[in-house]
mmCIF file of C-alpha atoms in Angstrom:
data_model
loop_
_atom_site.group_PDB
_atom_site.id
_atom_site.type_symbol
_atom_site.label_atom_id
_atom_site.label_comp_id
_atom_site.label_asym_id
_atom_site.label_seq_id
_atom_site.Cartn_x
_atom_site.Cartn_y
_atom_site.Cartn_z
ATOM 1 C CA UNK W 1 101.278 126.682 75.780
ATOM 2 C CA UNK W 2 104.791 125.670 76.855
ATOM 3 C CA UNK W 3 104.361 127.968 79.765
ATOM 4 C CA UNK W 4 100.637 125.900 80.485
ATOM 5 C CA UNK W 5 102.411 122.630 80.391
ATOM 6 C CA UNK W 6 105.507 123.156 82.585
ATOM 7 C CA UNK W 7 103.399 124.761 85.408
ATOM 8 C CA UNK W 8 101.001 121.350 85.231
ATOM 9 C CA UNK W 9 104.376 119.256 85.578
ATOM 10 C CA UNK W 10 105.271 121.860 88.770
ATOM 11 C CA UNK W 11 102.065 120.594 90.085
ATOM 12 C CA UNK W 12 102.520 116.774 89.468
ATOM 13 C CA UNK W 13 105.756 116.632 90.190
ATOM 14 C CA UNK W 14 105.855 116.420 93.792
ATOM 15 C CA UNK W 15 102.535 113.359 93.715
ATOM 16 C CA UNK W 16 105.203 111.380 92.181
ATOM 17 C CA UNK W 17 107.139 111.147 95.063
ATOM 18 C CA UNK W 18 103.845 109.871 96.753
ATOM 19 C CA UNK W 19 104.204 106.445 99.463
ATOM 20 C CA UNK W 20 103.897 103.668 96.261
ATOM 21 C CA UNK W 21 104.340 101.049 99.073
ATOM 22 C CA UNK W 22 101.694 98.735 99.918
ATOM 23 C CA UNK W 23 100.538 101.153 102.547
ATOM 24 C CA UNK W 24 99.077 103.546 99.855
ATOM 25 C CA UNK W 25 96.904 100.653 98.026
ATOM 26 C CA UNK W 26 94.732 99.458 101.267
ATOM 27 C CA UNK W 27 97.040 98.600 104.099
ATOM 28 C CA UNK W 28 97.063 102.016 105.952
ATOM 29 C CA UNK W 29 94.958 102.509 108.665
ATOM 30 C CA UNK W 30 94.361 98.909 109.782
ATOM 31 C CA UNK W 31 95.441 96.638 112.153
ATOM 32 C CA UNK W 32 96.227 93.399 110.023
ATOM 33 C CA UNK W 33 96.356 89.882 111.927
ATOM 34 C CA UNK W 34 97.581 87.029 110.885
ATOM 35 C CA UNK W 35 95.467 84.428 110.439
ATOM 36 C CA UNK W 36 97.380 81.581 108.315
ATOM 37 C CA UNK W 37 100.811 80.904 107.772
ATOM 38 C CA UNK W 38 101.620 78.556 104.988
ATOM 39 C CA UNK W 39 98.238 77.452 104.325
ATOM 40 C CA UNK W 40 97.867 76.978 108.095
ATOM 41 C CA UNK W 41 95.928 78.718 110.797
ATOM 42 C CA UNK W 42 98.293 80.709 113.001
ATOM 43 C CA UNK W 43 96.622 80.244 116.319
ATOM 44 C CA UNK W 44 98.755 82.261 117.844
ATOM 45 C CA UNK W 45 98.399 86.458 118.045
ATOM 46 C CA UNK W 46 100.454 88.393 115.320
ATOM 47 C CA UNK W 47 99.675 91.528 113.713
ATOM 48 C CA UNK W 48 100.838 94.675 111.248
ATOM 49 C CA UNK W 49 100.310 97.830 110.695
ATOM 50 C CA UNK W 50 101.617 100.330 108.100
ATOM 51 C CA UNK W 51 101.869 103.784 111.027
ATOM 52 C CA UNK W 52 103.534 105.809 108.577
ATOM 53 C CA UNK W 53 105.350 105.904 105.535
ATOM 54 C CA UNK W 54 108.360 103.691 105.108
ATOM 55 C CA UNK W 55 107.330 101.901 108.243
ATOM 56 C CA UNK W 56 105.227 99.257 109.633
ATOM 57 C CA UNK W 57 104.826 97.212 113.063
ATOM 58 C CA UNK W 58 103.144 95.398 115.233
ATOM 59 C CA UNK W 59 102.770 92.771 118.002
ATOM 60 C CA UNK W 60 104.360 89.076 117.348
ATOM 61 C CA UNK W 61 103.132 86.107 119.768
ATOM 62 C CA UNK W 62 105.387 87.374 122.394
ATOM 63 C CA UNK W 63 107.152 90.420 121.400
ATOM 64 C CA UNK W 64 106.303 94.292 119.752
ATOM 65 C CA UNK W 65 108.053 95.086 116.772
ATOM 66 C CA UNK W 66 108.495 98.043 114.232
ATOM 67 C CA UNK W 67 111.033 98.026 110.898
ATOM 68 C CA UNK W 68 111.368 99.800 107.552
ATOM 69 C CA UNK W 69 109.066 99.005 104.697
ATOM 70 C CA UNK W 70 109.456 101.326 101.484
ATOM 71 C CA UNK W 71 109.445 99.280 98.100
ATOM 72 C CA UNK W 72 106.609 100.261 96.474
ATOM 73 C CA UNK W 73 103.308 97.929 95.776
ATOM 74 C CA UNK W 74 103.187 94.880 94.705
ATOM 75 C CA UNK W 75 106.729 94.711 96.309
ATOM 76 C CA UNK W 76 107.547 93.911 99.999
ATOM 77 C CA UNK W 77 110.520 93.756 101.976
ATOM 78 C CA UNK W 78 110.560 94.652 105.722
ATOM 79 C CA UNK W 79 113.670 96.066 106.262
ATOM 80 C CA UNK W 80 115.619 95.430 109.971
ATOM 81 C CA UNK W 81 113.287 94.345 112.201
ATOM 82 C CA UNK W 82 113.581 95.647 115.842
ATOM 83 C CA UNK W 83 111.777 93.404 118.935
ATOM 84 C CA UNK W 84 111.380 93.873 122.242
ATOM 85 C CA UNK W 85 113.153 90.727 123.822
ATOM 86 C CA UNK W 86 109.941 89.229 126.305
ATOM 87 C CA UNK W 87 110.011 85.549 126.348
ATOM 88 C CA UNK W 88 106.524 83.851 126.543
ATOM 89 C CA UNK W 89 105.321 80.418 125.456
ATOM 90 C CA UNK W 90 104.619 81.415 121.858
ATOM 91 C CA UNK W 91 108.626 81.724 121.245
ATOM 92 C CA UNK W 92 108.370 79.321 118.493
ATOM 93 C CA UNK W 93 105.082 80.628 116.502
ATOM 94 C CA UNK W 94 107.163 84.195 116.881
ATOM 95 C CA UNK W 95 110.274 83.059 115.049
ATOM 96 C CA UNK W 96 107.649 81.518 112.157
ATOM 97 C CA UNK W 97 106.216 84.776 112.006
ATOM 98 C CA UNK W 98 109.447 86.428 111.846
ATOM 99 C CA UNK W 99 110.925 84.608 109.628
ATOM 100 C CA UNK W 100 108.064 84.441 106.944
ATOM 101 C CA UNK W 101 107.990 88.576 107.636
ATOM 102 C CA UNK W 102 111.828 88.584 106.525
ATOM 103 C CA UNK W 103 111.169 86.309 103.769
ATOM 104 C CA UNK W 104 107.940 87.619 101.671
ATOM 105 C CA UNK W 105 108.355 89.591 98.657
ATOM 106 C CA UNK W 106 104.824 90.455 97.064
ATOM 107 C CA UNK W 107 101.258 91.958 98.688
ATOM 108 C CA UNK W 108 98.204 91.972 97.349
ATOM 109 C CA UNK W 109 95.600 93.589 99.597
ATOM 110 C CA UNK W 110 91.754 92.806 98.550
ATOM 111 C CA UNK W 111 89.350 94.982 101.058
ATOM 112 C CA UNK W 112 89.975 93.522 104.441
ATOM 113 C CA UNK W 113 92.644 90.340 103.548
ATOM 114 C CA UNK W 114 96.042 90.769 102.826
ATOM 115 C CA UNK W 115 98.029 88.306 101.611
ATOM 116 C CA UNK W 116 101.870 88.623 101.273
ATOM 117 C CA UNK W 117 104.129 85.746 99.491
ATOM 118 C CA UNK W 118 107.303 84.933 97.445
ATOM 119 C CA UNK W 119 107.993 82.772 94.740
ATOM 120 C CA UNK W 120 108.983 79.817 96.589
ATOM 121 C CA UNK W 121 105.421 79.271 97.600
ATOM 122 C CA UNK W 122 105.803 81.142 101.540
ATOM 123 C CA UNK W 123 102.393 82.806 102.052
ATOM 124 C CA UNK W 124 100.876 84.738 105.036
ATOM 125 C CA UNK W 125 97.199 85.206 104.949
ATOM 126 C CA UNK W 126 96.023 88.446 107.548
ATOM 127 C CA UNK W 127 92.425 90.104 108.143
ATOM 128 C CA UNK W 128 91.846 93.744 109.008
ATOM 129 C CA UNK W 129 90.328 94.058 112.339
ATOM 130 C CA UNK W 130 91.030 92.329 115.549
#
């Protein structure tokens, strides 16, 4: 029996080290665009995507960008963000974007919305799809 049981552990053992980011429970495999910052639309273009574990990127108004991302769900914290340094007329929506990026703490993903927050009330609403 003791033999049964540590041969089942063998076997689990390794799903625990599974992603447990936000990535695992619905963000994967979609292209996420923001839609409303702070309980306004975000006309501007701004998306994320989860490529891989521990990662994510996208495209800000003006710029492409990629970073870490490995707390696991409900957490979030992008960790350092790198940007490709294009100017465009959108400068100021992209620092918003960036800034609420670096400053979220929680997801919650419900089919094709995410919405990522912290406590002090910050909230990004995005949609799956283009």
């Amino acid at each position: 029996m003791t033999l049964r049981i540590s041969l089942i552990l063998l076997v689990l053992l390794p799903a625990c080290r599974d992603d447990e980011s936000v990535r695992a429970y619905g963000a994967a495999d979609k292209q996420w665009r923001l839609i409303e910052l702070n309980d306004q639309p975000f006309i501007a273009k701004a998306t994320l995507t989860f490529p891989e574990e521990g990662r994510i990127a996208g495209s800000a108004p003006c710029n492409s960008y990629s970073g870490t991302m490995t707390v696991p769900y409900p957490w979030f914290e992008a960790g350092p963000i790198a940007a490709t340094k294009r100017a465009c007329p959108d400068l100021a929506e992209e620092s918003a974007f960036f800034a609420a990026l670096d400053a979220v703490t929680l997801s919650e993903v419900l089919g094709d919305t995410m919405i990522l927050s912290n406590t002090d009330g910050l909230s990004m609403v995005f949609k799956a799809g283009d």
